[in-house]
Coordinates of N, CA, C and O in Angstrom, one line a residue:
X1 N 0.8 -1.2 0.0 CA 0.0 0.0 0.0 C 0.9 1.2 0.0 O 1.9 1.3 0.7
X2 N 0.5 2.2 -0.8 CA 1.3 3.5 -0.8 C 0.5 4.7 -0.4 O -0.7 4.5 -0.1
X3 N 1.1 5.8 -0.4 CA 0.4 7.0 0.0 C -0.9 7.4 -0.8 O -1.8 8.0 -0.3
X4 N -0.9 6.9 -2.0 CA -2.1 7.1 -2.8 C -3.3 6.4 -2.2 O -4.5 6.7 -2.6
X5 N -3.1 5.5 -1.3 CA -4.2 4.8 -0.7 C -4.9 5.6 0.5 O -5.7 5.0 1.1
X6 N -4.4 6.8 0.7 CA -5.1 7.7 1.6 C -6.3 8.3 0.9 O -6.1 9.2 0.1
X7 N -7.5 7.8 1.2 CA -8.6 8.4 0.6 C -9.4 9.2 1.5 O -9.3 9.2 2.7
X8 N -10.3 10.1 0.9 CA -11.2 10.9 1.7 C -12.1 10.1 2.6 O -12.4 10.4 3.7
X9 N -12.6 9.0 2.0 CA -13.5 8.1 2.8 C -12.8 7.6 4.0 O -13.4 7.6 5.1
X10 N -11.6 7.1 3.9 CA -10.9 6.6 5.0 C -10.6 7.7 6.0 O -10.6 7.5 7.2
X11 N -10.2 8.9 5.5 CA -9.9 10.0 6.4 C -11.2 10.4 7.2 O -11.1 10.7 8.4
X12 N -12.3 10.4 6.5 CA -13.6 10.8 7.1 C -13.9 9.7 8.2 O -14.4 10.1 9.3
X13 N -13.7 8.5 7.9 CA -14.0 7.4 8.9 C -13.1 7.6 10.1 O -13.6 7.6 11.3
X14 N -11.8 7.9 9.9 CA -10.9 8.2 11.0 C -11.4 9.3 11.9 O -11.4 9.3 13.1
X15 N -11.7 10.4 11.2 CA -12.2 11.6 12.0 C -13.4 11.3 12.8 O -13.5 11.7 14.0
X16 N -14.4 10.6 12.2 CA -15.6 10.3 12.9 C -15.3 9.4 14.1 O -15.9 9.5 15.2
X17 N -14.4 8.4 14.0 CA -14.1 7.5 15.1 C -13.4 8.3 16.2 O -13.7 8.2 17.4
X18 N -12.5 9.3 15.8 CA -11.9 10.1 16.8 C -13.0 10.9 17.6 O -12.9 11.1 18.8
X19 N -13.9 11.5 16.8 CA -14.9 12.3 17.4 C -15.9 11.5 18.3 O -16.4 12.0 19.3
X20 N -16.3 10.4 17.8 CA -17.3 9.5 18.5 C -16.6 8.6 19.6 O -17.3 8.2 20.6
X21 N -15.4 8.2 19.4 CA -14.7 7.4 20.3 C -15.2 5.9 20.3 O -14.9 5.2 21.2
X22 N -15.8 5.6 19.2 CA -16.4 4.2 19.1 C -16.5 3.8 17.6 O -17.1 4.5 16.8
X23 N -15.9 2.6 17.3 CA -16.1 2.1 16.0 C -17.5 1.7 15.7 O -18.0 1.9 14.6
X24 N -18.1 1.1 16.7 CA -19.5 0.6 16.4 C -20.5 1.7 16.3 O -21.4 1.7 15.4
X25 N -20.3 2.8 17.0 CA -21.2 4.0 16.8 C -21.0 4.6 15.4 O -22.0 5.0 14.8
X26 N -19.8 4.7 14.9 CA -19.6 5.2 13.6 C -20.2 4.2 12.5 O -20.8 4.7 11.6
X27 N -20.0 3.0 12.8 CA -20.6 2.0 11.8 C -22.1 2.2 11.7 O -22.7 2.2 10.7
X28 N -22.8 2.3 12.9 CA -24.2 2.5 12.9 C -24.6 3.8 12.2 O -25.5 3.9 11.4
X29 N -23.8 4.9 12.5 CA -24.0 6.2 11.9 C -24.0 6.2 10.4 O -24.8 6.8 9.7
X30 N -23.0 5.4 9.9 CA -22.8 5.4 8.4 C -23.5 4.2 7.8 O -23.5 4.1 6.5
X31 N -24.2 3.4 8.6 CA -25.0 2.3 8.0 C -24.1 1.2 7.4 O -24.5 0.6 6.4
X32 N -22.9 1.0 8.0 CA -22.1 -0.1 7.5 C -21.7 -1.0 8.6 O -22.0 -0.7 9.8
X33 N -21.1 -2.1 8.3 CA -20.6 -3.0 9.4 C -19.4 -2.5 10.1 O -18.6 -1.8 9.5
X34 N -19.2 -2.9 11.3 CA -18.0 -2.5 12.1 C -16.8 -3.0 11.4 O -15.7 -2.3 11.4
X35 N -16.8 -4.1 10.7 CA -15.7 -4.6 9.9 C -15.2 -3.6 8.9 O -14.0 -3.5 8.6
X36 N -16.1 -2.9 8.3 CA -15.8 -1.9 7.3 C -15.0 -0.8 7.9 O -14.0 -0.3 7.4
X37 N -15.5 -0.3 9.1 CA -14.8 0.7 9.8 C -13.4 0.3 10.2 O -12.4 1.0 10.0
X38 N -13.3 -0.9 10.7 CA -12.0 -1.5 11.1 C -11.0 -1.5 9.9 O -9.9 -1.2 9.9
X39 N -11.6 -2.0 8.7 CA -10.8 -2.1 7.5 C -10.3 -0.7 7.0 O -9.1 -0.5 6.7
X40 N -11.2 0.3 7.1 CA -10.8 1.6 6.7 C -9.6 2.1 7.5 O -8.7 2.7 7.0
X41 N -9.8 1.9 8.8 CA -8.7 2.4 9.7 C -7.4 1.7 9.5 O -6.3 2.3 9.5
X42 N -7.5 0.4 9.3 CA -6.3 -0.4 9.1 C -5.6 0.0 7.8 O -4.4 0.2 7.8
X43 N -6.4 0.2 6.8 CA -5.8 0.6 5.5 C -5.2 2.0 5.6 O -4.1 2.3 5.0
X44 N -5.8 2.9 6.3 CA -5.3 4.3 6.5 C -4.0 4.2 7.2 O -3.0 4.9 6.9
X45 N -4.0 3.5 8.3 CA -2.7 3.3 9.1 C -1.6 2.7 8.3 O -0.5 3.2 8.4
X46 N -1.9 1.8 7.5 CA -0.9 1.2 6.6 C -0.4 2.2 5.6 O 0.8 2.3 5.4
X47 N -1.3 3.0 5.0 CA -0.9 4.0 4.1 C -0.1 5.1 4.7 O 0.9 5.6 4.1
X48 N -0.4 5.5 5.9 CA 0.3 6.6 6.6 C 1.6 6.0 7.2 O 2.6 6.7 7.2
X49 N 1.6 4.8 7.6 CA 2.8 4.2 8.1 C 3.0 4.2 9.6 O 4.1 3.9 10.1
X50 N 2.0 4.7 10.3 CA 2.1 4.7 11.8 C 0.7 4.4 12.4 O -0.3 4.6 11.7
X51 N 0.7 3.9 13.6 CA -0.6 3.7 14.3 C -1.2 5.0 14.6 O -0.5 5.9 15.2
X52 N -2.5 5.2 14.3 CA -3.2 6.4 14.5 C -4.1 6.3 15.8 O -4.4 7.3 16.4
X53 N -4.5 5.1 16.0 CA -5.4 4.8 17.2 C -4.9 3.7 18.0 O -4.3 2.7 17.5
X54 N -5.1 3.8 19.3 CA -4.9 2.7 20.2 C -6.2 2.1 20.6 O -7.1 2.8 21.0
X55 N -6.4 0.8 20.3 CA -7.7 0.2 20.5 C -7.6 -0.9 21.6 O -6.7 -1.6 21.6
X56 N -8.6 -0.8 22.5 CA -8.8 -1.9 23.4 C -10.3 -2.4 23.3 O -11.0 -1.8 22.5
X57 N -10.7 -3.3 24.0 CA -12.0 -3.8 23.9 C -13.0 -2.8 24.4 O -14.2 -2.8 24.0
X58 N -12.6 -1.9 25.2 CA -13.5 -0.9 25.8 C -13.4 0.5 25.3 O -14.3 1.3 25.4
X59 N -12.2 0.9 24.6 CA -12.1 2.3 24.2 C -11.2 2.4 23.0 O -10.3 1.5 22.7
X60 N -11.3 3.5 22.3 CA -10.4 3.9 21.2 C -9.8 5.2 21.6 O -10.5 6.2 22.0
X61 N -8.5 5.3 21.5 CA -7.8 6.6 21.8 C -6.8 6.9 20.7 O -6.2 6.0 20.2
X62 N -6.6 8.2 20.5 CA -5.6 8.6 19.5 C -4.2 8.5 20.0 O -4.0 8.8 21.2
X63 N -3.3 8.0 19.2 CA -1.9 8.1 19.5 C -1.5 9.5 19.3 O -2.2 10.4 18.8
X64 N -0.2 9.8 19.7 CA 0.3 11.2 19.5 C 0.3 11.5 18.0 O -0.1 12.6 17.6
X65 N 0.7 10.5 17.2 CA 0.7 10.7 15.7 C -0.8 10.9 15.2 O -1.1 11.7 14.3
X66 N -1.7 10.1 15.8 CA -3.1 10.2 15.5 C -3.7 11.6 15.8 O -4.5 12.1 15.0
X67 N -3.3 12.2 16.9 CA -3.8 13.5 17.2 C -3.3 14.5 16.2 O -4.2 15.4 15.8
X68 N -2.1 14.5 15.8 CA -1.6 15.4 14.7 C -2.3 15.1 13.4 O -2.7 16.0 12.7
X69 N -2.5 13.8 13.1 CA -3.1 13.5 11.8 C -4.6 13.9 11.8 O -5.2 14.4 10.8
X70 N -5.3 13.8 13.0 CA -6.7 14.2 13.1 C -6.8 15.7 12.8 O -7.7 16.1 12.1
X71 N -6.0 16.5 13.4 CA -6.0 17.9 13.2 C -5.9 18.3 11.8 O -6.6 19.1 11.2
X72 N -4.9 17.7 11.1 CA -4.7 17.9 9.7 C -5.8 17.4 8.8 O -6.2 18.0 7.9
X73 N -6.4 16.3 9.2 CA -7.5 15.7 8.5 C -8.7 16.6 8.5 O -9.4 16.7 7.5
X74 N -9.0 17.1 9.7 CA -10.2 18.0 9.8 C -10.0 19.2 8.9 O -10.9 19.6 8.2
X75 N -8.8 19.8 8.8 CA -8.5 20.9 7.9 C -8.7 20.5 6.5 O -9.3 21.2 5.7
X76 N -8.2 19.4 6.1 CA -8.3 18.9 4.7 C -9.7 18.7 4.3 O -10.2 19.1 3.3
X77 N -10.5 18.0 5.2 CA -11.9 17.7 4.9 C -12.7 19.0 4.8 O -13.6 19.2 3.9
X78 N -12.4 20.0 5.6 CA -13.0 21.3 5.6 C -12.7 22.0 4.2 O -13.6 22.6 3.6
X79 N -11.5 21.9 3.8 CA -11.1 22.5 2.5 C -11.8 21.8 1.3 O -12.2 22.5 0.4
X80 N -11.9 20.5 1.4 CA -12.6 19.8 0.3 C -14.1 20.2 0.3 O -14.6 20.5 -0.8
X81 N -14.7 20.4 1.4 CA -16.1 20.8 1.4 C -16.2 22.3 0.9 O -17.1 22.6 0.1
X82 N -15.3 23.1 1.3 CA -15.3 24.5 0.8 C -15.1 24.6 -0.7 O -15.8 25.3 -1.3
X83 N -14.2 23.8 -1.2 CA -14.0 23.8 -2.7 C -15.2 23.3 -3.4 O -15.6 23.9 -4.4
X84 N -15.9 22.3 -2.9 CA -17.1 21.8 -3.5 C -18.2 22.9 -3.5 O -18.8 23.2 -4.5
X85 N -18.3 23.6 -2.3 CA -19.3 24.6 -2.2 C -19.0 25.8 -3.1 O -20.0 26.3 -3.8
X86 N -17.8 26.2 -3.2 CA -17.4 27.3 -4.1 C -17.6 26.9 -5.6 O -18.0 27.7 -6.4
X87 N -17.4 25.6 -6.0 CA -17.6 25.2 -7.3 C -19.0 25.2 -7.7 O -19.4 25.6 -8.8
X88 N -19.9 24.9 -6.7 CA -21.3 24.9 -7.0 C -21.9 26.3 -7.0 O -22.9 26.6 -7.6
X89 N -21.3 27.2 -6.2 CA -21.8 28.5 -6.0 C -21.5 29.5 -7.0 O -22.2 30.4 -7.4

């Protein structure tokens, strides 16, 4: 897997998991199986090359790298939405 495998969909999934703190909650929110969320996160971490989340059976927490990646991801996703809105407007 290379850096081109960092997709907006995977980034959005990561951001939502960080915000909700639960893979199952995000799966329900998006109407997909928890395995899909897990796969998105695994593929994103592989593409980035570092663990972004620390997972236990009870909680999900961002690693230090994950915290930095989260902040950048939020900015990127906001810019993508802004570009879409400006193109439509």
